[in-house]
Coordinates of C-alpha atoms in Angstrom, one line a residue:
L23 CA 0.0 0.0 0.0
P24 CA 2.8 2.5 0.7
L25 CA 4.3 1.8 -2.7
I26 CA 1.0 2.4 -4.5
I27 CA 0.4 5.7 -2.6
M28 CA 3.9 6.9 -3.5
C29 CA 3.4 6.0 -7.2
L30 CA 0.1 7.9 -7.3
I31 CA 1.7 10.9 -5.6
I32 CA 4.6 10.9 -8.2
Y33 CA 2.1 10.5 -11.0
V34 CA 0.0 13.5 -9.9
L35 CA 3.1 15.7 -9.1
T36 CA 4.7 15.0 -12.5
L37 CA 1.4 15.7 -14.3
V38 CA 0.9 18.9 -12.4
H39 CA 4.4 20.2 -13.0
I40 CA 4.8 19.1 -16.6
L41 CA 1.5 20.6 -17.7
R42 CA 1.6 23.5 -15.3
I43 CA -1.9 22.9 -14.1
P44 CA -3.5 23.0 -10.6
A45 CA -3.8 19.7 -8.8
S46 CA -7.6 19.9 -8.9
A47 CA -7.4 19.8 -12.8
A48 CA -5.3 16.7 -12.6
F49 CA -8.0 14.8 -10.8
G50 CA -11.1 16.0 -12.7
G51 CA -10.1 17.5 -16.1
F52 CA -8.8 14.4 -17.8
G53 CA -11.8 12.1 -17.3
Q54 CA -14.3 14.1 -19.3
H55 CA -12.9 13.4 -22.8
G56 CA -11.1 10.4 -24.3
W57 CA -7.4 10.2 -25.1
L58 CA -8.0 11.1 -28.8
H59 CA -9.7 14.4 -27.8
W60 CA -6.8 15.6 -25.7
S61 CA -4.3 18.1 -27.0
H62 CA -0.8 17.0 -28.1
E63 CA 0.6 18.6 -24.9
Q64 CA -1.9 16.8 -22.7
Q65 CA -1.0 13.4 -24.2
W66 CA 2.7 14.0 -23.8
G67 CA 2.1 15.2 -20.2
V68 CA 0.3 11.9 -19.3
L69 CA 3.0 9.9 -21.0
Y70 CA 5.7 11.7 -18.9
A71 CA 3.7 11.1 -15.7
Q72 CA 3.2 7.4 -16.6
N73 CA 6.9 7.0 -17.3
F74 CA 8.0 8.7 -14.1
M75 CA 5.5 6.6 -12.1
L76 CA 6.7 3.4 -13.8
V77 CA 10.4 4.2 -13.1
S78 CA 9.7 4.9 -9.5
F79 CA 7.6 1.7 -9.2
V80 CA 10.2 -0.5 -10.7
W81 CA 13.0 1.2 -8.7
C82 CA 11.2 0.5 -5.4
L83 CA 10.3 -3.1 -6.4
A84 CA 13.9 -3.8 -7.3
W85 CA 15.1 -2.5 -4.0
M86 CA 12.4 -4.4 -2.1
S87 CA 13.2 -7.6 -4.0
P88 CA 16.0 -8.8 -1.6
T89 CA 13.3 -9.1 1.1
F90 CA 11.6 -11.6 -1.2
L91 CA 14.6 -13.9 -1.5
Y92 CA 14.2 -15.7 1.8
R93 CA 10.9 -16.1 3.6
T94 CA 12.1 -15.9 7.2
F95 CA 15.8 -14.7 7.0
S96 CA 16.5 -11.0 7.4
M97 CA 18.5 -9.1 4.9
L98 CA 21.1 -8.6 7.6
H99 CA 21.4 -12.3 8.2
S100 CA 21.7 -13.3 4.5
P101 CA 22.9 -10.4 2.3
P102 CA 21.3 -10.4 -1.1
F103 CA 24.6 -9.4 -2.9
K104 CA 25.9 -12.9 -2.4
N105 CA 23.1 -14.1 -4.8
R106 CA 24.5 -13.6 -8.3
V107 CA 21.2 -14.2 -10.0
W108 CA 19.5 -11.6 -7.9
V109 CA 22.3 -9.1 -8.6
G110 CA 22.1 -9.7 -12.3
A111 CA 18.3 -9.4 -12.3
F112 CA 18.4 -6.3 -10.2
F113 CA 20.7 -4.4 -12.5
L114 CA 19.1 -5.7 -15.7
T115 CA 15.7 -4.6 -14.5
I116 CA 16.9 -1.1 -13.6
I117 CA 18.8 -0.6 -16.8
L118 CA 15.9 -1.9 -19.0
Q119 CA 13.4 0.4 -17.2
F120 CA 15.6 3.5 -17.7
V121 CA 16.1 2.5 -21.3
F122 CA 12.4 2.1 -21.8
C123 CA 11.8 5.5 -20.2
A124 CA 14.4 7.2 -22.3
V125 CA 13.1 5.7 -25.6
S126 CA 9.6 6.7 -24.7
L127 CA 10.5 10.3 -23.9
V128 CA 13.3 11.0 -26.3
H129 CA 11.1 13.0 -28.7
G130 CA 8.9 14.6 -26.0
P131 CA 8.2 18.3 -26.0
F132 CA 9.0 18.8 -22.3
R133 CA 12.3 19.0 -20.5
L134 CA 13.0 16.8 -17.5
S135 CA 13.9 19.9 -15.5
N136 CA 10.3 21.0 -15.5
V137 CA 9.8 18.3 -12.8
P138 CA 11.0 19.7 -9.4
W139 CA 13.8 18.0 -7.5
Y140 CA 11.5 16.7 -4.7
V141 CA 9.7 14.4 -7.1
Y142 CA 13.0 12.7 -8.1
F143 CA 14.0 12.7 -4.4
L144 CA 10.7 11.0 -3.4
G145 CA 11.0 8.4 -6.0
F146 CA 14.6 7.5 -5.4
V147 CA 14.6 7.6 -1.6
W148 CA 11.3 5.8 -1.0
P149 CA 12.9 2.4 -0.8
V150 CA 14.7 3.6 2.4
V151 CA 11.2 3.9 3.9
L152 CA 9.9 0.6 2.5
L153 CA 12.8 -1.7 3.5
P154 CA 12.2 -1.4 7.2
I155 CA 8.5 -2.1 6.7
Q156 CA 9.3 -5.2 4.7
E157 CA 11.7 -6.4 7.4
A158 CA 9.1 -5.8 10.1
V159 CA 6.6 -7.9 8.2
K160 CA 9.2 -10.6 7.7
I161 CA 9.9 -10.7 11.5
H162 CA 6.2 -11.1 12.1
D163 CA 6.0 -13.8 9.5
N164 CA 9.0 -15.6 11.1
K165 CA 7.2 -15.6 14.4
E166 CA 4.0 -17.0 12.9
F167 CA 6.0 -19.6 10.9
T168 CA 7.9 -20.7 14.1
R169 CA 4.6 -21.0 16.0
F170 CA 3.0 -23.0 13.2
Q171 CA 6.0 -25.4 13.1
K172 CA 5.9 -25.9 16.9
R173 CA 2.2 -26.6 16.7
S174 CA 2.6 -29.1 13.9
K175 CA 5.3 -30.9 15.7
L176 CA 3.2 -31.1 18.8
E177 CA 0.3 -32.6 16.9
F178 CA 2.6 -35.2 15.2
S179 CA 4.3 -36.3 18.4
T180 CA 1.2 -37.9 19.8
K181 CA 0.8 -41.7 20.1
L182 CA -1.4 -41.7 17.0
G183 CA 1.1 -39.6 15.0
M184 CA 4.0 -41.8 15.9
H185 CA 2.6 -44.8 14.0
S186 CA 1.2 -42.8 11.1
P187 CA 2.5 -43.8 7.6
L188 CA 3.1 -40.2 6.7

């Protein structure tokens, strides 16, 4: 949920600053007419906002992906940089996403400097906020998993479980 909220904020901020419109127009003005009825500038503004949002989404997912490597081990316990496949996938994903964004926006009418610094900052620093949340969820999941394993062992250690063919 924090990742989705951040992506929506980046989308709206990029759209507002690229097109130089008020935030209220970004929420209500684009739903009245279809894509084909928009001006050339509006279409490019939405494309810029979509690309900025997609770059920040992929960036955050790539930085969150080490927490997906091991279900119960912390990133501190098992560093992801020892996993060569993960390192390769991480850099390949980031490079491909930036190439896709560059190819999409190479002929665009807007300059990237129209977007203020804090939109870039929010997108690139957000993984610092998300990683501790992911680690806290993993700690909770580890406690639940350990409790489930103990309960399963207790059920299997009964007299009936000792002679079970499983």
